[in-house]
CSV table of C-alpha atoms and ligand atoms in Angstrom, one decimal:
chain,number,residue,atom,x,y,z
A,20,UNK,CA,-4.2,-9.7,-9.4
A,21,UNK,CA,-6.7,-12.2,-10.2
A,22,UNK,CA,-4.5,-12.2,-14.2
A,23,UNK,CA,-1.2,-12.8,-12.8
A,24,UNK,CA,-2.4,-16.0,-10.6
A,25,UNK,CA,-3.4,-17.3,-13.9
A,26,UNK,CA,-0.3,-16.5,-15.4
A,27,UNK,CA,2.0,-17.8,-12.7
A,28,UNK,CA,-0.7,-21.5,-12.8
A,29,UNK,CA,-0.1,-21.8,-16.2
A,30,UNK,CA,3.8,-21.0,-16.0
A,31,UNK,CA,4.1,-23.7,-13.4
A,32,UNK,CA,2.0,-26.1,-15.6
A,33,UNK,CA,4.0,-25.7,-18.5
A,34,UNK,CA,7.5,-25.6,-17.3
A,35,UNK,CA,7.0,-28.7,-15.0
A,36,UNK,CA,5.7,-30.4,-18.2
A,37,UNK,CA,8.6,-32.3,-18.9
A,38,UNK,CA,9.3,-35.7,-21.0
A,39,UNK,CA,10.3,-38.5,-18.7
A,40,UNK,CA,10.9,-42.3,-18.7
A,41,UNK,CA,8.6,-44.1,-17.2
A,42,UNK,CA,10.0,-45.0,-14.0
A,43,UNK,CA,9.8,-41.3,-13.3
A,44,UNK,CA,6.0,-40.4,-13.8
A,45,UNK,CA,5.5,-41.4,-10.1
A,46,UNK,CA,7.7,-38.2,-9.4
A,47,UNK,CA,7.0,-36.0,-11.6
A,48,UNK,CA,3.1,-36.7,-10.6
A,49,UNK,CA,4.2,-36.2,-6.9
A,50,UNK,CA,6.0,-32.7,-7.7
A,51,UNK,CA,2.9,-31.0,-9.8
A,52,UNK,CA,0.2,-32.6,-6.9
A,53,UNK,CA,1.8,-30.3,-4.7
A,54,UNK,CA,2.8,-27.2,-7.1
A,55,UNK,CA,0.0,-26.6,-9.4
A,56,UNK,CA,-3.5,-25.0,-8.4
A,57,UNK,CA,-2.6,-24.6,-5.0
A,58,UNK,CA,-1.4,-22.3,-2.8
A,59,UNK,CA,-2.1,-18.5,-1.9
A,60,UNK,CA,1.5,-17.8,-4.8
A,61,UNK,CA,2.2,-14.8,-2.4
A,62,UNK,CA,6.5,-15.5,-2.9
A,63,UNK,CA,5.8,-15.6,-7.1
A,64,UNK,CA,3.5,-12.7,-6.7
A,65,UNK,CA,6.0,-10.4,-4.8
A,66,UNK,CA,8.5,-11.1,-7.6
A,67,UNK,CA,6.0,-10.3,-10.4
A,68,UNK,CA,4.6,-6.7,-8.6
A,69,UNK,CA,8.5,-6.1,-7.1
A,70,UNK,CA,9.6,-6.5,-11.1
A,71,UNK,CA,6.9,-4.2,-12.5
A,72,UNK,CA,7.7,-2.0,-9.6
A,73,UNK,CA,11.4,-1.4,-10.7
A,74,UNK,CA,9.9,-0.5,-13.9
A,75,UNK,CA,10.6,-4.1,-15.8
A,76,UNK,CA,8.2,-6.8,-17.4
A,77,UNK,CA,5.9,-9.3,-15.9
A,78,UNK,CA,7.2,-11.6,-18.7
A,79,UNK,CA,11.1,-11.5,-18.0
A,80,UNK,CA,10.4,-12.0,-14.0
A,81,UNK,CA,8.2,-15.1,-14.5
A,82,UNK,CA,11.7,-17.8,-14.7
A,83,UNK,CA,12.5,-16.1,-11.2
A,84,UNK,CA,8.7,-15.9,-9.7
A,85,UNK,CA,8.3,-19.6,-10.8
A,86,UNK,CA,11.6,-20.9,-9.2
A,87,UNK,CA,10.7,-19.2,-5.8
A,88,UNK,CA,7.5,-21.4,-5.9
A,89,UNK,CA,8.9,-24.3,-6.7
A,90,UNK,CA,11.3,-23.4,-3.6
A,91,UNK,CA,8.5,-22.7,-1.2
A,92,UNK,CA,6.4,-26.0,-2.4
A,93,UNK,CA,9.8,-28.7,-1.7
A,94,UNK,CA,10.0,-26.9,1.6
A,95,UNK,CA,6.2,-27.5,2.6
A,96,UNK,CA,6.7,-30.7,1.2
A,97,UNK,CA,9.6,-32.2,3.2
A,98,UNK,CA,7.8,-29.6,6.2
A,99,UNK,CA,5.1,-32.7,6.2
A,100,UNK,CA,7.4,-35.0,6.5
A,101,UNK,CA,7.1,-37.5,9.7
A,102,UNK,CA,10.7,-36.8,10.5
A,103,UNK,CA,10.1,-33.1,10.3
A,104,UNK,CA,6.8,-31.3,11.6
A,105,UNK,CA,4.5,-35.1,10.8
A,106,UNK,CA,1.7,-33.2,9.2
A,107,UNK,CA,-0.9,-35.0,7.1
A,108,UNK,CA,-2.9,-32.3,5.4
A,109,UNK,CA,-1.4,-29.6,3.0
A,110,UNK,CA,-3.1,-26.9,0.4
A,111,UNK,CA,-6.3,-28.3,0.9
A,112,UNK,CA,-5.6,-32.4,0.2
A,113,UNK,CA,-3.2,-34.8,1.7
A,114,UNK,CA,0.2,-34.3,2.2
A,115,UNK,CA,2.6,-35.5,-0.8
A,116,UNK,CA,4.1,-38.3,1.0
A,117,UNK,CA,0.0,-39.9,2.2
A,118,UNK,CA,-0.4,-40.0,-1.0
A,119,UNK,CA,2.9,-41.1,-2.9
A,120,UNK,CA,5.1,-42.6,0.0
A,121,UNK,CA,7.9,-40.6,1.7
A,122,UNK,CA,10.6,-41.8,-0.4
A,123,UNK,CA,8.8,-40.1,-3.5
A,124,UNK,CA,7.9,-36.9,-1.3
A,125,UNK,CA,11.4,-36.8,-0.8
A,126,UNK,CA,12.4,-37.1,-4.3
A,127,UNK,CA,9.7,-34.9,-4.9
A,128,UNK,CA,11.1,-32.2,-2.8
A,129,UNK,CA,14.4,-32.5,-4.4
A,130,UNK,CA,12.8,-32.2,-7.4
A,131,UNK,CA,11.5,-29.0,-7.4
A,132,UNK,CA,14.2,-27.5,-5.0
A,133,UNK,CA,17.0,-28.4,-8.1
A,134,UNK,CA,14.2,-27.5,-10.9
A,135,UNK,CA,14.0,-23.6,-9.5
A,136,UNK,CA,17.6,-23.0,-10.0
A,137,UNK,CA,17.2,-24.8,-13.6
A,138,UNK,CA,14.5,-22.2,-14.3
A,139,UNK,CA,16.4,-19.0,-12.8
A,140,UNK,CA,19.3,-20.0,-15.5
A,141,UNK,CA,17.4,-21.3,-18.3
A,142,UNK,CA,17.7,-20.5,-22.0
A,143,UNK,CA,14.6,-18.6,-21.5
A,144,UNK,CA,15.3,-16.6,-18.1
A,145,UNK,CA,18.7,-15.9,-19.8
A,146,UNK,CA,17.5,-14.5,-22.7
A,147,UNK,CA,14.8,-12.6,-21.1
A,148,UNK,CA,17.1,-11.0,-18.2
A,149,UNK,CA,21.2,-11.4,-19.5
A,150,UNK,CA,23.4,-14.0,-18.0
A,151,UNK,CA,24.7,-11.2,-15.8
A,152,UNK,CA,21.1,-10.7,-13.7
A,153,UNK,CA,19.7,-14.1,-14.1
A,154,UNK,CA,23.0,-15.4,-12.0
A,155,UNK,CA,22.6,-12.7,-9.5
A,156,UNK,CA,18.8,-14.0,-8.9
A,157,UNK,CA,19.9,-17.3,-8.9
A,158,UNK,CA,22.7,-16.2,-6.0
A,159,UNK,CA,20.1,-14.5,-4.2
A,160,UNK,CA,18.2,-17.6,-4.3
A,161,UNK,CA,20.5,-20.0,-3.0
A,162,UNK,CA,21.8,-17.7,-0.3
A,163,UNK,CA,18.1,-17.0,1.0
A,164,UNK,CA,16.8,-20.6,0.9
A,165,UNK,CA,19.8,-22.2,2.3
A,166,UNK,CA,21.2,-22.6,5.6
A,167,UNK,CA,22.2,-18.4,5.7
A,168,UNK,CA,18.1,-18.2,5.3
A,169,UNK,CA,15.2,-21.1,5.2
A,170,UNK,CA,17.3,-24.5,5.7
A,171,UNK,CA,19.2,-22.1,8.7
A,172,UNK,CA,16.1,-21.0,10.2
A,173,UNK,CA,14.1,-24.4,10.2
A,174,UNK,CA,17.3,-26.0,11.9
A,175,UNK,CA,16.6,-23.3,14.3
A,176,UNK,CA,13.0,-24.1,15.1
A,177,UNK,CA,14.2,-28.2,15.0
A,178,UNK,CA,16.7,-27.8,17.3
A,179,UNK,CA,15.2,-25.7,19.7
A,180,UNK,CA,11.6,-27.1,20.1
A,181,UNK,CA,10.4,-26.3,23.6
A,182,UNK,CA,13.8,-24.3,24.6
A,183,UNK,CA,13.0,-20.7,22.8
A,184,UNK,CA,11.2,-18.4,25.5
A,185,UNK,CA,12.7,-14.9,24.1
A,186,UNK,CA,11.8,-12.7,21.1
A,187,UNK,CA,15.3,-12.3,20.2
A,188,UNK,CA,15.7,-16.0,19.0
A,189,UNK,CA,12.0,-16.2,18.0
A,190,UNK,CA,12.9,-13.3,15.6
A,191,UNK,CA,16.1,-15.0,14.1
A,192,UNK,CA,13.9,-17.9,13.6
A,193,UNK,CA,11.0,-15.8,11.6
A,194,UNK,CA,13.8,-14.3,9.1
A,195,UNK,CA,15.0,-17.6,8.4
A,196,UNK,CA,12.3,-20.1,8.2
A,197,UNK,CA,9.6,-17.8,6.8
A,198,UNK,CA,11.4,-14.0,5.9
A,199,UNK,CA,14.2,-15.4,4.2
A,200,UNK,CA,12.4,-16.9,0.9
A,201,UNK,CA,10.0,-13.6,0.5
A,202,UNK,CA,13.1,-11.8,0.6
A,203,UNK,CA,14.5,-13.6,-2.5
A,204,UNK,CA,11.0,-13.3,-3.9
A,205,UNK,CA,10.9,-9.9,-3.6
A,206,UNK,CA,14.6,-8.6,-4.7
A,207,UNK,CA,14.6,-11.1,-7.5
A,208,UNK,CA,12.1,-9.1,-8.8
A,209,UNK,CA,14.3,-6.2,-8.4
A,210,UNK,CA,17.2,-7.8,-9.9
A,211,UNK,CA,15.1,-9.1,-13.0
A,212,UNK,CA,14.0,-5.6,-13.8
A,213,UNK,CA,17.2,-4.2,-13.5
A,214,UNK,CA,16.3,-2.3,-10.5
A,215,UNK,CA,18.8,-0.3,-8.4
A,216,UNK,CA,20.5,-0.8,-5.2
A,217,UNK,CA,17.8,1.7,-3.2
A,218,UNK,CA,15.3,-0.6,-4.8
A,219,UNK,CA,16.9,-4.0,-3.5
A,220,UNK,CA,17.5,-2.6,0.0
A,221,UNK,CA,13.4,-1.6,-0.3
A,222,UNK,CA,12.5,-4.5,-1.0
A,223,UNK,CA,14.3,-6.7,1.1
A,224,UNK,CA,12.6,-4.0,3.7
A,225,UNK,CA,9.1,-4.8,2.8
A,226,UNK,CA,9.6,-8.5,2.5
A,227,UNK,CA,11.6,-8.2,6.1
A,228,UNK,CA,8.1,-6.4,7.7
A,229,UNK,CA,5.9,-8.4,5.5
A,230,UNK,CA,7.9,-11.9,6.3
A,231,UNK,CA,7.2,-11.4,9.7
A,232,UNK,CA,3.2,-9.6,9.9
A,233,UNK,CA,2.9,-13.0,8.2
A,234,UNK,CA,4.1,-15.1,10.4
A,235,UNK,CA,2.9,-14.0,13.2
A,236,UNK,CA,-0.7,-14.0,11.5
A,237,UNK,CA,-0.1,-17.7,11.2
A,238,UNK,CA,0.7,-18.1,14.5
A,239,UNK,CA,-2.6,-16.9,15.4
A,240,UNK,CA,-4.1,-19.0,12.4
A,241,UNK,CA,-2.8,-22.0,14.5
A,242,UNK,CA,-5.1,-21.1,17.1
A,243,UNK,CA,-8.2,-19.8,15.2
A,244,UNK,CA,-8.2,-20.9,12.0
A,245,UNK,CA,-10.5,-23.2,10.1
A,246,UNK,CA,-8.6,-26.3,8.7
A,247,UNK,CA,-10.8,-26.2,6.0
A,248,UNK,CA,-10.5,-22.9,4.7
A,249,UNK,CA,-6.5,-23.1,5.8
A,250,UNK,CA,-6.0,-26.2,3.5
A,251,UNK,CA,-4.0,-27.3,6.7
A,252,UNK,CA,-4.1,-28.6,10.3
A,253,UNK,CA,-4.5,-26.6,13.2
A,254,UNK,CA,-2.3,-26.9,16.6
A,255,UNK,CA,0.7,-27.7,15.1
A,256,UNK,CA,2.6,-25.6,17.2
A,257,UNK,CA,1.2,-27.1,20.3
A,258,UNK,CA,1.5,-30.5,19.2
A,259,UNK,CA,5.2,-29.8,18.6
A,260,UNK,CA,6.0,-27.8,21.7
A,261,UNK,CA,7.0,-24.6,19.8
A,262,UNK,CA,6.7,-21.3,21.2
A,263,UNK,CA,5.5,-18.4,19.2
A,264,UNK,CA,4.4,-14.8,19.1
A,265,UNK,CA,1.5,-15.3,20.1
A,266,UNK,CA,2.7,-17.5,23.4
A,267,UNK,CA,4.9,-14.4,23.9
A,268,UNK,CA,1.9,-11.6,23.2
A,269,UNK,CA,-1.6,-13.4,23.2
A,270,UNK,CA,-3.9,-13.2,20.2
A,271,UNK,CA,-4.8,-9.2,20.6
A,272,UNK,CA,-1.2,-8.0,21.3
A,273,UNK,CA,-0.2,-10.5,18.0
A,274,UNK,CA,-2.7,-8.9,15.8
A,275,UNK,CA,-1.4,-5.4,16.8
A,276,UNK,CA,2.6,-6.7,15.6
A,277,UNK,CA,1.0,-7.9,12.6
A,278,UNK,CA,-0.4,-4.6,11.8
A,279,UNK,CA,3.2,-2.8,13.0
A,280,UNK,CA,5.5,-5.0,11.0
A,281,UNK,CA,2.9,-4.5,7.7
A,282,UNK,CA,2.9,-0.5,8.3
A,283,UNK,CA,7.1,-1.0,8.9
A,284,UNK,CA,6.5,-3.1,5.2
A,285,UNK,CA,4.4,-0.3,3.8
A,286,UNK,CA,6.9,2.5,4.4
A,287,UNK,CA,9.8,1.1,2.6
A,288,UNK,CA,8.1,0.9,-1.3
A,289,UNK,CA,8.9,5.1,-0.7
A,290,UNK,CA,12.0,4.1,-2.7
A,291,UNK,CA,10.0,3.4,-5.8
A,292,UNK,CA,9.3,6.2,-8.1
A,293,UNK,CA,6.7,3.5,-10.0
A,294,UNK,CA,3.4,3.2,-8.4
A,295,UNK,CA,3.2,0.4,-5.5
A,296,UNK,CA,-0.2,0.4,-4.9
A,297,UNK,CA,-0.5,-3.0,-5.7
A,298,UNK,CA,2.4,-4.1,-3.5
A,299,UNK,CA,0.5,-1.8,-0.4
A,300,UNK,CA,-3.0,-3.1,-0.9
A,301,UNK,CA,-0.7,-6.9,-0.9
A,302,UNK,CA,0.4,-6.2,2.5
A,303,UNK,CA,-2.4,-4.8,3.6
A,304,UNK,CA,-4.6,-7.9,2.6
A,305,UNK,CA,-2.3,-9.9,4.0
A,306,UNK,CA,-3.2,-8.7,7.7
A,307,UNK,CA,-6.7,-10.4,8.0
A,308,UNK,CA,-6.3,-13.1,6.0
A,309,UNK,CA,-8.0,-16.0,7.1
A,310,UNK,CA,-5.9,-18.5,4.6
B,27,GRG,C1,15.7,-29.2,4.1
B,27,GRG,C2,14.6,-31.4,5.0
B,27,GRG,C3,14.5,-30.0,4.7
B,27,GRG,C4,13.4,-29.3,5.0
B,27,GRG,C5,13.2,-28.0,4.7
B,27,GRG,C6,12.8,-25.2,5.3
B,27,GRG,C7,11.7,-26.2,5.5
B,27,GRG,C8,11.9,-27.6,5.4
B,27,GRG,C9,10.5,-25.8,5.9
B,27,GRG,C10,10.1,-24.4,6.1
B,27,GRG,C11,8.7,-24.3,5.6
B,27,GRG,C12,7.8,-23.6,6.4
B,27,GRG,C13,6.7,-24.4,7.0
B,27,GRG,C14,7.9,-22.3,6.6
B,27,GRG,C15,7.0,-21.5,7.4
B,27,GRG,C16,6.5,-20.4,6.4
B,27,GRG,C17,5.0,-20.5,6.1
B,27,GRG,C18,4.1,-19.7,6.9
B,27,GRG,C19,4.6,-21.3,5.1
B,27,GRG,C20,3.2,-21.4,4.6
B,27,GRG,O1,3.2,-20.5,3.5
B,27,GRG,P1,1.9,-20.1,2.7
B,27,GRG,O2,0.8,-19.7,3.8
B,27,GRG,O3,1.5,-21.4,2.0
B,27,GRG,O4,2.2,-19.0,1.7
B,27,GRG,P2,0.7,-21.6,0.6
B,27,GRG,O5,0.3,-23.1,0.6
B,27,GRG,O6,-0.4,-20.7,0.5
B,27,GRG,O7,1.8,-21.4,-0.4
């Protein structure tokens, strides 16, 4: 595990090493403040184990692994921002736009959103994966971080602060804003490794169960986490008048759904004849973590 975080940090490092003019260093600073040595790299890790999984290369998945990052970090990046959830701590240090201004957190954000689908179709993705499976990754992306997934299920919680009171709409929430990009995480894996068709529906299964046991473990974060060991602020879902599973279950009968929706995770790697233990002992980490 502890070999493929390094591999994923240096990846980021190096493909976000890119010449620039002047009047862009401001940016480019903003976008590796908030992507590099940060972060738990659960979406780039899925891709990694689903790829080896599927019986393919940690090397050919790493264009895909490091896109979905770079995905996940604009969306906690424009996340911060005071039109959106106003929060000033992230990953352990300010927010992006405390320290570079929102216009450049902005920038930053769109950045790194436009980078990802540069890396998913680079010279180097191509070559590693085939024209044919790097542009069904980079569909997959698009489709699962836009409004059919994370942009769709953030306008959700936006519009409906203070009005959801049933699990029906809190669970079409969860699969957009937070199941949505684990899901491209996880089958781009698939995809890179040339997986089958069993193998994408599994792991758009796992990610589905695992999208949501994590969730709802935040949710209880909110409440009892340290801020500290978080890297973020606590009560944000109180401050902003949004109901969650744990308003609808209370911490204990949260904790158990976490635990359902990672055994639900657990059952669908049976589709892979390649060992999963990695991807289990994942999911199963995943339930107590306390960041
Ligand atoms: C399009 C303007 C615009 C904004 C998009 C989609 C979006 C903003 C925000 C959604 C991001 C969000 C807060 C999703 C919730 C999922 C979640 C629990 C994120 C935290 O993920 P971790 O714990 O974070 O994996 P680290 O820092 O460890 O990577």
């Amino acid at each position: 595990m502890n070999d493929l975080l390094n591999k994923i940090e240096k990846a980021l490092d190096e493909y976000t090493s890119i010449p620039h003019s002047h009047y862009m260093d401001k940016v480019f600073e903003a976008m590796r403040y908030s992507l590099l040595d940060a972060g738990k790299r659960v979406r780039p890790m899925l891709t990694l184990l689903f790829a080896e999984a599927a019986g393919g290369s940690i090397e050919n998945a790493m264009p895909f692994a490091l896109a979905v990052e770079m995905i996940h970090t604009y969306s906690l990046i424009h996340d911060d921002l005071p039109l959106m959830d106003d929060d000033d701590m992230r990953r352990g240090k300010p927010s992006n736009h405390i320290v570079y201004g929102e216009d450049i957190a902005l920038l930053a954000g769109d950045g790194l959103l436009t980078l990802a689908f540069e890396a998913c179709l680079c010279e180097k993705a191509i070559s590693a994966v085939g024209y044919e499976k790097a542009a069904k990754a980079a569909l997959v992306l698009s489709k699962y971080a836009g409004v059919r997934g994370m942009v769709g299920g953030q306008c959700i919680d936006v519009m409906s602060a203070g009005k959801i009171t049933r699990e029906n709409e809190l669970f079409e929430m969860v699969s957009g804003k937070t199941v949505a990009l684990l899901k491209a995480a996880s089958i781009m894996g698939v995809i890179a490794a040339g997986g089958n068709e069993k193998q994408v529906k599994a792991a758009e299964d796992y990610a589905q169960g695992l999208g949501m046991a994590f969730q709802i473990r935040d949710d209880i974060l909110d409440i009892t986490g340290d801020p500290t060991t978080l890297g973020k602020n606590v009560g944000i879902d109180e401050k902003n008048d949004r109901f969650n599973y744990v308003s609808l279950y209370g911490l204990a009968g949260a904790q158990i759904l976490v635990e359902q929706f990672t055994d639900e995770a657990i059952k669908a790697l049976d589709a892979f004849e390649n060992s999963t233990l990695e991807l289990k002992n994942y999911a199963l980490k995943l339930i107590n973590r306390e960041k």
